[in-house]
Amino acid sequence: MKQYIKEFRYNLKLSFPVILGLLGHTFVGFADNIMVGQLGTAELAAVSLGNSFVFIAMSLGIGFSTAITPLVAEADSSGTIKDAKSALKHGVVLCTVLGLFLFGLILLGKPLMYMMKQPTEVVELAIPYLDLVAFSLVPLVIFQAFKQFLDGLSQTKYPMYVTLVGNIINIFLNYLLIFGTFGFPKLGIIGAAIGTLVSRVLMVVLIWFVLKSKKKFYDYVTGFNFKKIEKKVMQKIMNLGFPSALQMFFEVAIFTAAIWLSGILGKNPQAANQIALNLSSMTFMVGMGLGVAAMIRVGNQKGLQNYYELRRIAQSIFLLTLLLEIVFAALFLIFRYWLPTMYLDIKDFTNIADNTEVIIIAAELLLVAAFFQISDGLQVVVLGALRGMQDVKVPTAITFVAYWLIGFPTCFYLGLYTPLKSTGIWIGLLAGLTASAIMLYIRFNMLTKKMIFNIDK
């Protein structure tokens, strides 16, 4: 046990800036939901529906960008600046193209809202909100390319600083534009969309300024020749990026499906689902940050071909994640009735019936969420370790089976055809996440033992 525990300090040091940056993103969503929730449950459901489309596209963009990190980590451990610089240049080009493509895809997909049996008032509010938030994907995916590059160099604090500044700007603009504070126009949920777009553009500007102004990054970000694109490097990033994008897509898509299924049940179940999802996202970011640490450290050990250390370090991160997620599960169980009250105006007697129903449903969902914290955290750190090993194709198949052959059918049946309703949908999510965690760990265990056996041989 000591050989794992002694790594906890460094694992936390490396992952903390990533966790803080990710929590910053989630906190903006948390603040958005609280502010929008004051407008009414229909507005909260509309933001949930609009974001469900954006999150699917975002998962593809962010998932694809993660291909940059293991390539840079491997190049960094072997001291080849040229390879790391090439990964950054080609990664930025591919992420820019992908961001524009995803924006266009969302615009084309808007009519689907009318075909999904969602409440009409929710759809009418969601569409104009979606236009602006969809465009914000372009700067977000470009920012991710730079972030993943810095993560690969183990310089995780700089993306954290930029993200925190961007989030502060986002919350401030939301406050001004949602409620029309200090003479600004009262734009409701459109104000939230404008705040998101402006803050993401500024994040790209800020991270480029950091890279250009810091001497240690000078050799990586100067002398780019975008006219010279190497097919071999593009192919390598795409071979890693698209399976990684699909892995994240399969997971995000099942949570999106949960939003849509909740919408079929009504606006209050959908609003409750959004509350539980937002709270779960916060604890998930801890696991995701540790997953990035696993990807970086495993990528470094792969570059050094030290497979004994690779396995030991990865397992230390798995253990740390398990312990933290158990703590989060306990907090969800204890505070499941109080947490949803933060999102709604419980003094609003006009909507007291709706608000009370939303709180009761959300508390039931948090009961299930308490247990899937553990599975969710473990599957994302094991997936990070596998990405660090540049093993992406088999994990992609595993995530598809777990979420869409096990999780979604369970969500669909229990949610729409049993009295469990919203709780049944979340039991399906728990089943998918647990299956994913188990199968991914079996894959990691098998691969690392094989790598060690080949070295000993």
Coordinates of C-alpha atoms in Angstrom, one line a residue:
M1 CA 0.0 0.0 0.0
K2 CA 2.9 2.4 0.8
Q3 CA 4.2 2.2 -2.8
Y4 CA 0.8 3.7 -4.0
I5 CA 0.2 6.2 -1.1
K6 CA 3.6 7.8 -1.6
E7 CA 2.5 8.9 -5.0
F8 CA -0.7 10.7 -3.7
R9 CA 1.1 14.0 -3.1
Y10 CA 2.5 14.4 -6.6
N11 CA -0.7 13.1 -8.2
L12 CA -2.7 15.7 -6.4
K13 CA -0.1 18.4 -7.2
L14 CA -0.2 17.6 -10.9
S15 CA -4.0 17.2 -11.1
F16 CA -5.0 20.0 -8.8
P17 CA -4.7 22.8 -11.4
V18 CA -6.6 20.7 -13.9
I19 CA -9.3 19.9 -11.4
L20 CA -9.6 23.6 -10.5
G21 CA -9.9 24.6 -14.1
L22 CA -12.5 22.0 -14.8
L23 CA -14.4 22.9 -11.7
G24 CA -14.3 26.5 -12.8
H25 CA -16.1 25.4 -16.0
T26 CA -18.6 23.5 -14.0
F27 CA -19.0 26.3 -11.5
V28 CA -20.0 28.6 -14.3
G29 CA -22.7 26.1 -15.2
F30 CA -23.7 26.0 -11.6
A31 CA -23.9 29.8 -11.4
D32 CA -25.8 29.9 -14.7
N33 CA -28.3 27.3 -13.5
I34 CA -28.8 29.2 -10.2
M35 CA -29.3 32.5 -12.0
V36 CA -31.5 31.0 -14.8
G37 CA -33.4 29.0 -12.1
Q38 CA -34.6 32.3 -10.7
L39 CA -36.4 33.0 -14.0
G40 CA -38.5 29.8 -13.7
T41 CA -38.4 26.0 -14.3
A42 CA -39.1 26.4 -18.0
E43 CA -36.0 28.6 -18.5
L44 CA -33.9 26.1 -16.5
A45 CA -35.2 23.2 -18.7
A46 CA -34.5 25.3 -21.8
V47 CA -30.9 25.8 -20.9
S48 CA -30.6 22.1 -20.1
L49 CA -32.1 21.2 -23.5
G50 CA -29.9 23.7 -25.4
N51 CA -26.8 22.6 -23.6
S52 CA -27.6 18.9 -24.3
F53 CA -26.8 19.6 -28.0
V54 CA -23.7 21.6 -27.2
F55 CA -22.4 19.0 -24.8
I56 CA -22.5 16.3 -27.5
A57 CA -20.5 18.4 -29.9
M58 CA -18.2 19.6 -27.1
S59 CA -17.4 16.0 -26.1
L60 CA -16.2 15.4 -29.7
G61 CA -14.0 18.5 -29.7
I62 CA -12.5 18.0 -26.2
G63 CA -12.1 14.3 -26.7
F64 CA -10.3 14.9 -30.0
S65 CA -7.9 17.5 -28.4
T66 CA -6.8 15.0 -25.7
A67 CA -4.7 13.2 -28.4
I68 CA -2.2 16.1 -28.2
T69 CA -1.4 15.4 -24.5
P70 CA 0.2 11.9 -24.7
L71 CA 2.2 12.9 -27.8
V72 CA 3.6 16.0 -26.1
A73 CA 4.2 14.0 -22.8
E74 CA 6.1 11.3 -24.7
A75 CA 8.2 14.0 -26.6
D76 CA 8.8 15.9 -23.4
S77 CA 10.2 12.8 -21.6
S78 CA 12.6 12.1 -24.5
G79 CA 13.6 15.8 -24.8
T80 CA 12.4 16.3 -28.4
I81 CA 11.1 19.9 -28.6
K82 CA 10.5 19.5 -32.4
D83 CA 8.0 16.7 -32.0
A84 CA 6.1 18.5 -29.2
K85 CA 6.0 21.7 -31.3
S86 CA 4.7 19.7 -34.3
A87 CA 2.0 18.1 -32.2
L88 CA 0.8 21.6 -31.1
K89 CA 0.8 23.1 -34.6
H90 CA -1.1 20.3 -36.2
G91 CA -3.4 19.9 -33.2
V92 CA -4.4 23.6 -33.4
V93 CA -5.1 23.3 -37.1
L94 CA -7.3 20.2 -36.7
C95 CA -9.1 21.6 -33.6
T96 CA -10.0 24.8 -35.5
V97 CA -11.4 22.9 -38.4
L98 CA -13.3 20.5 -36.0
G99 CA -14.7 23.5 -34.0
L100 CA -16.2 25.1 -37.2
F101 CA -17.6 21.7 -38.3
L102 CA -19.3 21.1 -35.0
F103 CA -20.8 24.6 -35.0
G104 CA -22.3 23.9 -38.4
L105 CA -23.5 20.5 -37.3
I106 CA -25.5 22.0 -34.3
L107 CA -27.2 24.6 -36.6
L108 CA -28.3 21.8 -38.9
G109 CA -29.5 19.7 -35.9
K110 CA -31.8 22.4 -34.4
P111 CA -35.0 21.1 -36.0
L112 CA -34.6 17.9 -34.1
M113 CA -35.8 19.8 -31.0
Y114 CA -39.3 19.8 -32.4
M115 CA -39.2 16.1 -33.1
M116 CA -38.1 15.0 -29.6
K117 CA -41.4 15.4 -27.8
Q118 CA -40.0 18.1 -25.6
P119 CA -42.3 20.8 -24.0
T120 CA -43.1 23.5 -26.6
E121 CA -42.3 26.4 -24.3
V122 CA -38.9 24.9 -23.5
V123 CA -38.0 24.4 -27.2
E124 CA -39.0 28.0 -28.1
L125 CA -36.7 29.3 -25.3
A126 CA -33.9 27.0 -26.1
I127 CA -33.4 27.7 -29.9
P128 CA -32.1 31.3 -29.7
Y129 CA -29.9 30.4 -26.7
L130 CA -28.4 27.5 -28.7
D131 CA -27.3 29.7 -31.7
L132 CA -24.8 31.7 -29.6
V133 CA -23.6 28.9 -27.3
A134 CA -23.0 26.7 -30.4
F135 CA -20.7 29.3 -31.9
S136 CA -18.7 29.5 -28.6
L137 CA -17.6 25.9 -29.4
V138 CA -15.1 27.2 -32.0
P139 CA -12.9 29.2 -29.5
L140 CA -13.5 26.5 -26.8
V141 CA -12.0 23.7 -29.0
I142 CA -9.0 26.0 -30.0
F143 CA -8.4 26.7 -26.3
Q144 CA -8.5 23.0 -25.6
A145 CA -5.7 22.4 -28.1
F146 CA -3.4 24.8 -26.2
K147 CA -4.5 23.4 -22.9
Q148 CA -3.8 19.8 -23.8
F149 CA -0.3 20.9 -25.1
L150 CA 0.5 22.5 -21.8
D151 CA -0.9 19.5 -19.9
G152 CA 1.5 17.3 -21.9
L153 CA 4.4 19.4 -20.6
S154 CA 3.1 19.0 -17.1
Q155 CA 2.4 22.8 -17.0
T156 CA -1.1 22.4 -15.8
K157 CA -1.3 25.6 -13.8
Y158 CA -1.4 28.0 -16.8
P159 CA -4.6 26.7 -18.3
M160 CA -6.1 26.8 -14.8
Y161 CA -5.3 30.5 -14.4
V162 CA -6.8 31.3 -17.8
T163 CA -9.9 29.2 -17.2
L164 CA -10.5 30.9 -13.8
V165 CA -10.2 34.4 -15.4
G166 CA -12.5 33.3 -18.2
N167 CA -15.0 32.0 -15.7
I168 CA -15.0 35.1 -13.6
I169 CA -15.7 37.2 -16.8
N170 CA -18.5 34.7 -17.7
I171 CA -20.3 34.9 -14.4
F172 CA -20.0 38.7 -14.3
L173 CA -21.4 39.1 -17.8
N174 CA -24.2 36.6 -17.0
Y175 CA -25.2 38.7 -13.9
L176 CA -25.3 41.9 -16.0
L177 CA -27.2 40.4 -19.0
I178 CA -29.5 37.8 -17.5
F179 CA -31.1 40.3 -15.0
G180 CA -30.3 43.6 -16.7
T181 CA -28.2 44.9 -13.8
F182 CA -26.5 48.3 -13.8
G183 CA -28.5 49.6 -16.8
F184 CA -27.6 46.6 -19.1
P185 CA -30.5 45.1 -21.1
K186 CA -32.4 42.2 -19.4
L187 CA -31.9 39.4 -21.9
G188 CA -32.7 36.3 -19.8
I189 CA -31.1 33.1 -21.0
I190 CA -29.8 34.9 -24.1
G191 CA -27.6 36.9 -21.7
A192 CA -26.2 33.7 -20.4
A193 CA -25.3 32.6 -23.9
I194 CA -23.6 35.9 -24.7
G195 CA -21.5 35.7 -21.5
T196 CA -20.4 32.2 -22.5
L197 CA -19.3 33.2 -26.0
V198 CA -17.4 36.3 -24.9
S199 CA -15.5 34.5 -22.1
R200 CA -14.4 31.7 -24.4
V201 CA -13.0 34.1 -27.0
L202 CA -11.1 35.9 -24.3
M203 CA -9.7 32.5 -23.0
V204 CA -8.1 31.9 -26.4
V205 CA -6.5 35.3 -26.4
L206 CA -5.2 34.9 -22.8
I207 CA -3.7 31.5 -23.3
W208 CA -1.9 32.6 -26.4
F209 CA -0.5 35.6 -24.6
V210 CA 0.8 33.3 -21.8
L211 CA 2.5 31.0 -24.3
K212 CA 4.1 34.0 -26.1
S213 CA 5.2 35.8 -23.0
K214 CA 6.8 32.9 -21.1
K215 CA 10.5 32.2 -22.1
K216 CA 10.1 28.4 -21.4
F217 CA 7.5 28.1 -24.1
Y218 CA 9.3 30.3 -26.6
D219 CA 10.8 27.5 -28.7
Y220 CA 7.4 25.7 -28.9
V221 CA 5.3 28.6 -30.2
T222 CA 7.6 30.6 -32.5
G223 CA 8.3 30.1 -36.1
F224 CA 5.1 28.2 -37.0
N225 CA 4.8 27.5 -40.7
F226 CA 1.1 26.6 -41.2
K227 CA 1.7 26.2 -44.9
K228 CA 3.8 23.1 -44.2
I229 CA 1.5 20.5 -42.9
E230 CA 2.9 17.0 -42.5
K231 CA 0.5 14.2 -43.4
K232 CA 2.2 11.7 -41.0
V233 CA 1.7 14.0 -38.0
M234 CA -1.9 14.8 -38.9
Q235 CA -2.6 11.1 -39.3
K236 CA -1.1 10.3 -35.9
I237 CA -3.2 12.9 -34.1
M238 CA -6.3 11.8 -36.0
N239 CA -5.7 8.1 -35.2
L240 CA -5.5 9.0 -31.5
G241 CA -8.0 11.9 -31.5
F242 CA -11.0 10.4 -33.2
P243 CA -11.3 7.2 -31.0
S244 CA -10.7 9.5 -27.9
A245 CA -13.5 11.8 -29.2
L246 CA -15.8 8.8 -29.6
Q247 CA -15.1 7.6 -26.1
M248 CA -16.1 11.0 -24.6
F249 CA -19.0 11.2 -27.1
F250 CA -20.5 7.8 -26.0
E251 CA -20.4 8.9 -22.4
V252 CA -21.7 12.4 -22.9
A253 CA -24.4 11.2 -25.3
I254 CA -25.9 8.9 -22.8
F255 CA -26.2 11.7 -20.3
T256 CA -27.7 13.8 -23.0
A257 CA -30.2 11.0 -23.8
A258 CA -31.1 11.1 -20.1
I259 CA -31.9 14.8 -20.5
W260 CA -34.1 14.1 -23.5
L261 CA -35.9 11.2 -21.7
S262 CA -36.5 13.4 -18.7
G263 CA -38.0 16.0 -21.1
I264 CA -40.5 13.4 -22.2
L265 CA -41.6 13.0 -18.6
G266 CA -42.1 16.8 -18.3
K267 CA -40.4 20.1 -17.5
N268 CA -40.1 19.4 -13.8
P269 CA -38.3 16.0 -14.2
Q270 CA -36.1 17.7 -16.8
A271 CA -35.3 20.6 -14.4
A272 CA -34.5 18.0 -11.6
N273 CA -32.3 16.1 -14.0
Q274 CA -30.4 19.2 -14.8
I275 CA -29.8 20.0 -11.1
A276 CA -28.6 16.4 -10.3
L277 CA -26.4 16.4 -13.5
N278 CA -24.8 19.7 -12.6
L279 CA -24.0 18.6 -9.1
S280 CA -22.6 15.3 -10.3
S281 CA -20.5 17.1 -12.9
M282 CA -18.6 18.9 -10.1
T283 CA -17.4 15.8 -8.4
F284 CA -16.8 14.1 -11.8
M285 CA -14.3 16.9 -12.6
V286 CA -12.1 15.7 -9.8
G287 CA -11.9 12.3 -11.4
M288 CA -11.4 13.9 -14.8
G289 CA -8.5 16.0 -13.5
L290 CA -6.9 12.8 -12.0
G291 CA -7.5 11.2 -15.4
V292 CA -5.4 13.9 -17.0
A293 CA -2.6 13.3 -14.4
A294 CA -2.8 9.5 -15.3
M295 CA -2.5 10.4 -19.0
I296 CA 0.5 12.6 -18.4
R297 CA 2.4 10.3 -16.0
V298 CA 1.7 7.2 -18.0
G299 CA 2.7 9.0 -21.2
N300 CA 6.0 10.0 -19.6
Q301 CA 6.7 6.4 -18.4
K302 CA 5.8 5.1 -21.8
G303 CA 8.4 7.4 -23.4
L304 CA 11.0 6.1 -20.9
Q305 CA 9.8 2.5 -21.5
N306 CA 9.6 1.9 -17.7
Y307 CA 6.5 -0.3 -17.6
Y308 CA 6.8 -1.4 -14.0
E309 CA 6.6 2.3 -12.9
L310 CA 3.9 2.9 -15.4
R311 CA 1.6 0.3 -13.8
R312 CA 2.4 1.3 -10.2
I313 CA 1.9 5.0 -10.8
A314 CA -1.4 4.4 -12.7
Q315 CA -2.7 2.2 -9.9
S316 CA -1.8 4.8 -7.3
I317 CA -4.1 7.3 -9.1
F318 CA -6.9 4.7 -9.3
L319 CA -6.7 4.2 -5.5
L320 CA -6.6 7.9 -4.8
T321 CA -9.7 8.4 -7.0
L322 CA -11.6 5.6 -5.3
L323 CA -11.0 7.1 -1.9
L324 CA -12.1 10.6 -3.0
E325 CA -15.2 9.4 -4.8
I326 CA -16.3 7.5 -1.7
V327 CA -16.2 10.8 0.3
F328 CA -18.2 12.6 -2.4
A329 CA -20.8 9.8 -2.4
A330 CA -21.2 10.2 1.3
L331 CA -21.8 14.0 0.9
F332 CA -24.5 13.4 -1.8
L333 CA -26.3 11.0 0.5
I334 CA -26.2 13.3 3.5
F335 CA -27.2 16.5 1.7
R336 CA -29.4 15.2 -1.1
Y337 CA -32.5 17.2 0.1
W338 CA -30.7 20.4 0.7
L339 CA -28.5 20.7 -2.4
P340 CA -31.4 21.1 -4.9
T341 CA -32.8 24.1 -2.9
M342 CA -29.8 26.2 -4.1
Y343 CA -31.1 26.1 -7.7
L344 CA -34.6 27.4 -7.1
D345 CA -36.4 30.3 -5.4
I346 CA -38.1 28.4 -2.6
K347 CA -39.8 31.6 -1.5
D348 CA -41.6 31.9 -4.9
F349 CA -45.1 31.0 -3.8
T350 CA -46.5 31.3 -7.3
N351 CA -44.4 28.3 -8.4
I352 CA -44.2 26.5 -5.1
A353 CA -45.8 23.3 -6.5
D354 CA -43.3 23.0 -9.4
N355 CA -40.3 23.9 -7.2
T356 CA -41.3 21.3 -4.5
E357 CA -41.7 18.6 -7.2
V358 CA -38.3 19.4 -8.7
I359 CA -36.6 19.2 -5.3
I360 CA -38.2 15.8 -4.4
I361 CA -37.2 14.3 -7.8
A362 CA -33.7 15.8 -7.7
A363 CA -33.2 14.3 -4.2
E364 CA -34.1 10.9 -5.5
L365 CA -31.6 11.2 -8.4
L366 CA -28.8 12.3 -6.0
L367 CA -29.4 9.1 -4.1
V368 CA -28.4 7.1 -7.2
A369 CA -25.7 9.6 -8.1
A370 CA -24.1 9.0 -4.8
F371 CA -23.3 5.5 -5.9
F372 CA -22.3 6.2 -9.5
Q373 CA -19.7 8.8 -8.3
I374 CA -17.4 5.8 -7.6
S375 CA -17.9 4.1 -11.0
D376 CA -17.7 7.4 -12.9
G377 CA -14.5 8.5 -11.3
L378 CA -12.8 5.1 -11.7
Q379 CA -13.7 4.7 -15.4
V380 CA -12.4 8.2 -16.3
V381 CA -9.0 7.7 -14.6
V382 CA -8.5 4.2 -16.2
L383 CA -9.4 5.7 -19.5
G384 CA -6.8 8.5 -19.0
A385 CA -4.1 5.9 -18.2
L386 CA -5.0 4.0 -21.4
R387 CA -4.8 7.2 -23.5
G388 CA -1.4 7.8 -21.9
M389 CA -0.4 4.4 -23.3
Q390 CA -1.9 5.5 -26.7
D391 CA -4.4 2.6 -26.5
V392 CA -7.6 4.1 -27.8
K393 CA -9.4 1.7 -30.2
V394 CA -10.4 -1.1 -27.8
P395 CA -11.4 1.4 -25.1
T396 CA -13.7 3.1 -27.6
A397 CA -15.4 -0.3 -28.3
I398 CA -15.7 -0.8 -24.5
T399 CA -17.3 2.5 -23.9
F400 CA -19.8 1.9 -26.7
V401 CA -20.8 -1.4 -25.2
A402 CA -21.0 -0.1 -21.7
Y403 CA -23.1 3.0 -22.4
W404 CA -25.2 2.1 -25.4
L405 CA -25.7 -1.7 -25.1
I406 CA -26.0 -1.8 -21.3
G407 CA -26.7 1.7 -20.0
F408 CA -29.1 3.3 -22.5
P409 CA -31.5 0.3 -22.8
T410 CA -31.7 0.3 -19.0
C411 CA -32.4 4.1 -18.9
F412 CA -35.0 3.8 -21.6
Y413 CA -37.0 0.9 -20.1
L414 CA -36.8 1.9 -16.4
G415 CA -37.5 5.6 -17.2
L416 CA -40.4 5.3 -19.6
Y417 CA -42.0 1.9 -18.8
T418 CA -41.8 1.5 -15.0
P419 CA -42.9 3.6 -12.0
L420 CA -39.3 4.5 -11.3
K421 CA -39.4 7.2 -14.1
S422 CA -36.5 9.7 -13.5
T423 CA -34.8 7.5 -10.9
G424 CA -34.9 4.6 -13.4
I425 CA -33.1 6.7 -16.0
W426 CA -30.3 7.3 -13.5
I427 CA -30.1 3.6 -12.5
G428 CA -29.4 3.0 -16.2
L429 CA -26.6 5.6 -16.0
L430 CA -25.2 3.8 -13.0
A431 CA -25.3 0.4 -14.9
G432 CA -23.4 1.9 -17.9
L433 CA -20.7 3.6 -15.8
T434 CA -20.1 0.5 -13.7
A435 CA -19.8 -1.7 -16.7
S436 CA -17.3 0.8 -18.3
A437 CA -15.1 1.0 -15.2
I438 CA -14.9 -2.8 -14.8
M439 CA -14.1 -3.5 -18.5
L440 CA -11.6 -0.7 -18.9
Y441 CA -9.7 -1.8 -15.8
I442 CA -9.6 -5.4 -17.2
R443 CA -8.1 -3.9 -20.4
F444 CA -5.5 -1.9 -18.5
N445 CA -4.5 -4.8 -16.3
M446 CA -4.1 -7.1 -19.3
L447 CA -2.0 -4.6 -21.3
T448 CA 0.4 -3.6 -18.6
K449 CA 1.0 -7.2 -17.6
K450 CA 1.8 -7.9 -21.3
M451 CA 4.1 -5.0 -21.5
I452 CA 6.0 -6.0 -18.4
F453 CA 6.2 -9.7 -19.6
N454 CA 7.7 -8.6 -23.0
I455 CA 10.3 -6.4 -21.2
D456 CA 11.3 -9.3 -18.9
K457 CA 11.4 -11.7 -21.8

